[in-house]
PDB file of C-alpha atoms in Angstrom:
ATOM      1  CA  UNK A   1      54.332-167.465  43.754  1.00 28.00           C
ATOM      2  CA  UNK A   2      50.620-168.103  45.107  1.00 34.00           C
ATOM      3  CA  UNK A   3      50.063-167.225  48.508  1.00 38.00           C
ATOM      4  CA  UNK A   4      46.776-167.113  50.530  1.00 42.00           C
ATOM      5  CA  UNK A   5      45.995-165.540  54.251  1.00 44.00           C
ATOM      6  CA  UNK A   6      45.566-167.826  56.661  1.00 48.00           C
ATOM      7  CA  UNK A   7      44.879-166.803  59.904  1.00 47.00           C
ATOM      8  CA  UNK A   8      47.354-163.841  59.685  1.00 44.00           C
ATOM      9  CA  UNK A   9      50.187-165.907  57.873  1.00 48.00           C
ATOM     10  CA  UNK A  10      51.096-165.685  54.212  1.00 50.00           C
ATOM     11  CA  UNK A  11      51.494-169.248  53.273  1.00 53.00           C
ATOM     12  CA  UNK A  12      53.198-170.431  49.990  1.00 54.00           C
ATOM     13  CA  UNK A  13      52.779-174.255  48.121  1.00 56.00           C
ATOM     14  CA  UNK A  14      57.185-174.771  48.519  1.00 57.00           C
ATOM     15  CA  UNK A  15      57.516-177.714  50.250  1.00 67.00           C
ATOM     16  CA  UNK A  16      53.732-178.859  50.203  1.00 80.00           C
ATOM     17  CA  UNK A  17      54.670-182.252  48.271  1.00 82.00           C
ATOM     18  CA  UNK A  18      56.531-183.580  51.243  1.00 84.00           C
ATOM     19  CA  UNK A  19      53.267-183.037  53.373  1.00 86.00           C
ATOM     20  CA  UNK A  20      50.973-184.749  50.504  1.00 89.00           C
ATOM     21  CA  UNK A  21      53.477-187.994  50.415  1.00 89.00           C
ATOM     22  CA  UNK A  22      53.607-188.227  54.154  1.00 89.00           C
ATOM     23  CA  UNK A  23      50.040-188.054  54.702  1.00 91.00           C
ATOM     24  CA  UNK A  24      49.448-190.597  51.846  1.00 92.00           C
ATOM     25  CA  UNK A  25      47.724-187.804  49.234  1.00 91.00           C
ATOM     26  CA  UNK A  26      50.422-189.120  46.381  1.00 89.00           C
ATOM     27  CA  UNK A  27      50.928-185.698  43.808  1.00 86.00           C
ATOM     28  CA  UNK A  28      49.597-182.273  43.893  1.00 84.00           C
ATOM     29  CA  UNK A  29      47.416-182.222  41.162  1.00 82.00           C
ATOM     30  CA  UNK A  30      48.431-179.324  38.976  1.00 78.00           C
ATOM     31  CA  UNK A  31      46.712-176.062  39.280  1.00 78.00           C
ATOM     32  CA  UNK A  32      46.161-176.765  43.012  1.00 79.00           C
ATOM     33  CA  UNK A  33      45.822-173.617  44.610  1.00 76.00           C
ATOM     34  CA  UNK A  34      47.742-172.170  48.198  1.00 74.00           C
ATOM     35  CA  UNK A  35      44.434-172.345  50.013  1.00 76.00           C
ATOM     36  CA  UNK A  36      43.121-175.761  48.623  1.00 83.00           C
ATOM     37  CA  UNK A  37      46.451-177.176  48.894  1.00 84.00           C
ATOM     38  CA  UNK A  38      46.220-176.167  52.732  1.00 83.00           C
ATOM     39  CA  UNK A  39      42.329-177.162  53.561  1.00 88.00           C
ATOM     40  CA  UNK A  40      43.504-180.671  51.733  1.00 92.00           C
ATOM     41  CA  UNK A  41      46.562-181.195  53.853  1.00 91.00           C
ATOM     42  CA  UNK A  42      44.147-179.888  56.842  1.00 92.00           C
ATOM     43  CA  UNK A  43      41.673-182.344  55.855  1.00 94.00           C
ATOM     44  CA  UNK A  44      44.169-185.251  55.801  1.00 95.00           C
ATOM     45  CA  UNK A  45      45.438-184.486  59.433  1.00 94.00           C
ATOM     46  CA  UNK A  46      42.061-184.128  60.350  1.00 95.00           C
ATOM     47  CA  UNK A  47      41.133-187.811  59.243  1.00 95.00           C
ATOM     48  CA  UNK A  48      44.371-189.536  61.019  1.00 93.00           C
ATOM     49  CA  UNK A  49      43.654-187.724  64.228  1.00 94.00           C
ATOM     50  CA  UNK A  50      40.548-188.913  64.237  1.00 95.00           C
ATOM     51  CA  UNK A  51      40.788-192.385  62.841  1.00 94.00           C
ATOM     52  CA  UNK A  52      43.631-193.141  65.334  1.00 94.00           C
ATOM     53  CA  UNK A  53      41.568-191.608  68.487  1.00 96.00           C
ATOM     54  CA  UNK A  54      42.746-194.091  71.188  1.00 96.00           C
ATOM     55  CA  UNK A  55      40.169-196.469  72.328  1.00 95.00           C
ATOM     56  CA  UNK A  56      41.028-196.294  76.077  1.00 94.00           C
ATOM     57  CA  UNK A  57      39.897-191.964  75.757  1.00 95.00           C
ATOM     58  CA  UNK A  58      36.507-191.078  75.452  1.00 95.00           C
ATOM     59  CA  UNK A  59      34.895-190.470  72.124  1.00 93.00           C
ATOM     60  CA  UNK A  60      35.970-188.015  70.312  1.00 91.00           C
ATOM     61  CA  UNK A  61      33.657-185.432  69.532  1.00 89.00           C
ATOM     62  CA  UNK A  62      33.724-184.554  65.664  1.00 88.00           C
ATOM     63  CA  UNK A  63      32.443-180.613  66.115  1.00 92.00           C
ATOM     64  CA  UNK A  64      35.422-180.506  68.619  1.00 95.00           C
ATOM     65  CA  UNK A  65      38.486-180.488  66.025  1.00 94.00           C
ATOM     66  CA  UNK A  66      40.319-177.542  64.564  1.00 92.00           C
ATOM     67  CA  UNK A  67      43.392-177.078  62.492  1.00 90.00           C
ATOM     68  CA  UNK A  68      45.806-174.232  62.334  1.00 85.00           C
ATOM     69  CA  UNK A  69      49.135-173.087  61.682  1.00 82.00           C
ATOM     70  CA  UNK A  70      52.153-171.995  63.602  1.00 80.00           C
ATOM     71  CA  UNK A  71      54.956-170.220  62.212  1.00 73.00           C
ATOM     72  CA  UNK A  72      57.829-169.706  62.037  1.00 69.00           C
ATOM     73  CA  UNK A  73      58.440-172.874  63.567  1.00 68.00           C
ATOM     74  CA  UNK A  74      62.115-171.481  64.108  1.00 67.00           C
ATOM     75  CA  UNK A  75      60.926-169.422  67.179  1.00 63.00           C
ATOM     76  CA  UNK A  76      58.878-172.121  68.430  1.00 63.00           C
ATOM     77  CA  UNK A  77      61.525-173.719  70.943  1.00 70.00           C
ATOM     78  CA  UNK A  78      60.823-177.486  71.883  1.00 71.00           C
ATOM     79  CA  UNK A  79      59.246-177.296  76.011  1.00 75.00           C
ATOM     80  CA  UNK A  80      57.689-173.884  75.067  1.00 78.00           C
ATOM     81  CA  UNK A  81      54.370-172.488  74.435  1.00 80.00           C
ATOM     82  CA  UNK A  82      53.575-170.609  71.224  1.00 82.00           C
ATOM     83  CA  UNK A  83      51.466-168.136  71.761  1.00 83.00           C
ATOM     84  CA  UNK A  84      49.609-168.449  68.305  1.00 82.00           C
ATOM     85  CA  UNK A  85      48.902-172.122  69.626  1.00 84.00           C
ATOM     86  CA  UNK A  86      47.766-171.066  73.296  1.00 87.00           C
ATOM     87  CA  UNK A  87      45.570-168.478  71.731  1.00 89.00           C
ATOM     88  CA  UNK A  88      44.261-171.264  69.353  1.00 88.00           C
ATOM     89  CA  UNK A  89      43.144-173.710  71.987  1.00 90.00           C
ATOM     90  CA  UNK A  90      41.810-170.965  74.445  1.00 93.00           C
ATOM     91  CA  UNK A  91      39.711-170.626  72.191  1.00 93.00           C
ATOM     92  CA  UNK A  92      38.697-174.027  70.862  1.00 93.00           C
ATOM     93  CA  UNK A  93      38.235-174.933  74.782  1.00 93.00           C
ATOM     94  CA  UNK A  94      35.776-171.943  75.202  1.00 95.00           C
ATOM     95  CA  UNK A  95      34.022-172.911  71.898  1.00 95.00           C
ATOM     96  CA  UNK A  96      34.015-176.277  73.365  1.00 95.00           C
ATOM     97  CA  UNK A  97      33.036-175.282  76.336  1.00 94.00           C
ATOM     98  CA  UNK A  98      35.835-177.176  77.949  1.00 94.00           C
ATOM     99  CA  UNK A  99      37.115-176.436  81.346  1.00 92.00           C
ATOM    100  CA  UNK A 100      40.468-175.280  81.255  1.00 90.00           C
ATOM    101  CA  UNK A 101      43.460-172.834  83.228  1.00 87.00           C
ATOM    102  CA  UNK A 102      46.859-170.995  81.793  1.00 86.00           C
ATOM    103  CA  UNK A 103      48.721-173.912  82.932  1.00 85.00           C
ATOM    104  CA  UNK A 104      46.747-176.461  81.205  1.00 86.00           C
ATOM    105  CA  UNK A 105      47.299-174.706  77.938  1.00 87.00           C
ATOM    106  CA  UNK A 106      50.959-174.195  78.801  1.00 87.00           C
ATOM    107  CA  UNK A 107      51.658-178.027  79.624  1.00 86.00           C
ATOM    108  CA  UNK A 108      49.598-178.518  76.435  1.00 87.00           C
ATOM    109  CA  UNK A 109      51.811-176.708  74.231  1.00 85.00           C
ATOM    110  CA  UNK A 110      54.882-177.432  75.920  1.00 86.00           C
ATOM    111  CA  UNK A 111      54.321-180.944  75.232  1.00 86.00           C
ATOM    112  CA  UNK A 112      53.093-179.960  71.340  1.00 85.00           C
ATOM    113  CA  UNK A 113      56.385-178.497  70.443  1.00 83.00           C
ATOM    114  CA  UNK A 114      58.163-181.108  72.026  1.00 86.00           C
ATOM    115  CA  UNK A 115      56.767-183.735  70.674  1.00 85.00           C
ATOM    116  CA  UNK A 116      57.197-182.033  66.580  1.00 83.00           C
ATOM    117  CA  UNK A 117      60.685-181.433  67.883  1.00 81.00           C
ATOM    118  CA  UNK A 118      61.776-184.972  69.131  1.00 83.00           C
ATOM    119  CA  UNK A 119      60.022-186.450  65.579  1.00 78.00           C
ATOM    120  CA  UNK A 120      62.267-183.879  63.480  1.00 73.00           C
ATOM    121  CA  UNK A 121      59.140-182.393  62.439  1.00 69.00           C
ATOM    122  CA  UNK A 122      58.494-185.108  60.386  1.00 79.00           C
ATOM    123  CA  UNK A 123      54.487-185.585  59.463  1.00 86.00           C
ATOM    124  CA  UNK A 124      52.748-187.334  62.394  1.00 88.00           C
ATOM    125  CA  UNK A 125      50.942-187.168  65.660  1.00 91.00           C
ATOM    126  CA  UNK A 126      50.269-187.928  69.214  1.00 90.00           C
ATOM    127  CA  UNK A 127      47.679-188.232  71.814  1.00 94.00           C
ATOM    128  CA  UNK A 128      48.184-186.914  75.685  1.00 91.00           C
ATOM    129  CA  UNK A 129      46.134-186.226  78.779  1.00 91.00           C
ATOM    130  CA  UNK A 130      45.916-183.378  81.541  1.00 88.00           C
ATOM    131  CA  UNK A 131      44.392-183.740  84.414  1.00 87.00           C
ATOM    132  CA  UNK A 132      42.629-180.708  85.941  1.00 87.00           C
ATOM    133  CA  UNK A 133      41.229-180.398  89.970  1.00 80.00           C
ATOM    134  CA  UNK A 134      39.375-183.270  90.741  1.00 82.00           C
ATOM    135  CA  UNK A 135      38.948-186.140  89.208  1.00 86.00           C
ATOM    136  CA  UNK A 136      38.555-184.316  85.364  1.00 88.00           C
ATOM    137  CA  UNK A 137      41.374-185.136  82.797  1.00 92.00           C
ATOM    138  CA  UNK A 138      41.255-183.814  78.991  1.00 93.00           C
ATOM    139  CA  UNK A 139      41.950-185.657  76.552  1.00 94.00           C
ATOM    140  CA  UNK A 140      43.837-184.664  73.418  1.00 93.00           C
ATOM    141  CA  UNK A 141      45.445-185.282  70.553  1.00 94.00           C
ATOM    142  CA  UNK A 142      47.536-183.712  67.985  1.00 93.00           C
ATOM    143  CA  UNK A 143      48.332-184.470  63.809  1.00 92.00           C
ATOM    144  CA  UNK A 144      50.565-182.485  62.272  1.00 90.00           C
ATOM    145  CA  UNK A 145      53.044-181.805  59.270  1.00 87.00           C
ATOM    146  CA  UNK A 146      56.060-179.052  58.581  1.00 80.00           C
ATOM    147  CA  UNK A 147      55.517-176.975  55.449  1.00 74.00           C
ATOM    148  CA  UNK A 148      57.366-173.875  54.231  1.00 66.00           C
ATOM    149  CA  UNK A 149      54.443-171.111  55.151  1.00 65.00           C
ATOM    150  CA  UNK A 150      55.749-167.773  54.667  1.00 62.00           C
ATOM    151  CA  UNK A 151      56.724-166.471  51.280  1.00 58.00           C
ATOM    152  CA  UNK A 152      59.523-165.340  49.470  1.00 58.00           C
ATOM    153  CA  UNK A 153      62.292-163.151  50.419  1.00 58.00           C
ATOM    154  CA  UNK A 154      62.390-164.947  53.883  1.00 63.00           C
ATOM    155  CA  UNK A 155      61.009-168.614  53.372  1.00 65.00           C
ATOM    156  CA  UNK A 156      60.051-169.712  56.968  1.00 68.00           C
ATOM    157  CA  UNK A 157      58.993-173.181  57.767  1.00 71.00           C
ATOM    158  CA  UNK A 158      55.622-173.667  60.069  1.00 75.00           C
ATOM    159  CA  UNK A 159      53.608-176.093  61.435  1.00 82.00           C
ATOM    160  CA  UNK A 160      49.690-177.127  59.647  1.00 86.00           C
ATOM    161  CA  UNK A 161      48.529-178.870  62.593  1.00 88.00           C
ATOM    162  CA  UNK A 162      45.090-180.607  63.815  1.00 91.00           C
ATOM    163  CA  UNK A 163      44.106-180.520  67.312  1.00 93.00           C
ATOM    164  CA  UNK A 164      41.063-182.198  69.253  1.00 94.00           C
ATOM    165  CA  UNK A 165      40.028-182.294  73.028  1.00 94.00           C
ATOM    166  CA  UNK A 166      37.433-184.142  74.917  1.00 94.00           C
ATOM    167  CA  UNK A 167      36.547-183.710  78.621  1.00 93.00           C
ATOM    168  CA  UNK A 168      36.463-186.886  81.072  1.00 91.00           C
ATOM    169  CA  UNK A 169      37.153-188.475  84.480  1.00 81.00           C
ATOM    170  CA  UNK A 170      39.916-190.075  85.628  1.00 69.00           C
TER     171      UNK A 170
END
């Protein structure tokens, strides 16, 4: 089986179709490799996050999106906080330079999981909003699909998700 490192996690191409159907890709094409099969499904989440940016945020800011992964999504409890995620947007809101705090990032990712949870981690996403002191709020949104991302003997499934933040005023 074809695996490639992705930020720490072994990822495998079981399971990948259901991502490239859901996000409207149609078939692999054959001799797709781990890591293009990834940046492709990446790319895809990418797009719908951005194309479906609501109108009543502010603009979203194309050099402020990322994409990552977090696995296993079996430890990642709905209303909790994965740390691989909290580390991820730490540091996309310092890159950002985004103001931020520990509970921002928790409520973030508390709402994250929840959200994949209550869709059955079907392919998808969501928008939400924070506020922080004063009158800022950030604005964010998520895109996301389940994939099986660790390798054989203990096939775990994880989340390839896109994330994006913008800074504004209530």
């Amino acid at each position: 089986m074809s695996t490639v490192q992705t930020t720490n996690i072994n990822v495998n191409i079981i399971n990948f179709q259901e991502a490239y159907t859901s996000l409207g890709m149609g078939t692999i094409p054959a001799g797709t490799s781990v890591a293009n099969g990834v940046a492709a499904i990446e790319k895809a989440l990418i797009a719908n996050l951005m194309s479906k940016w609501p109108a009543s945020y502010p603009a979203s800011e194309p050099n402020q999106v990322d994409d990552g992964i977090m696995e296993p999504w079996s430890s990642n409890v709905a209303g909790t906080a994965p740390v691989c995620l909290v580390n991820q947007i730490t540091t996309d809101f310092n890159s950002w330079q985004l103001p931020y705090n520990s509970d921002l990032l928790m409520q973030m990712g508390n709402e994250i999981t929840t959200e994949i949870a209550a869709n059955g981690g079907q392919t998808g996403y969501f928008y939400g909003q924070t506020s922080l002191a004063g009158s800022e709020k950030i604005y964010w949104g998520v895109a996301y699909a389940t994939a099986v991302v660790i390798g054989p003997p203990s096939n775990a499934t994880g989340v390839i998700y896109a994330f994006s933040a913008v800074l504004g005023l209530n």
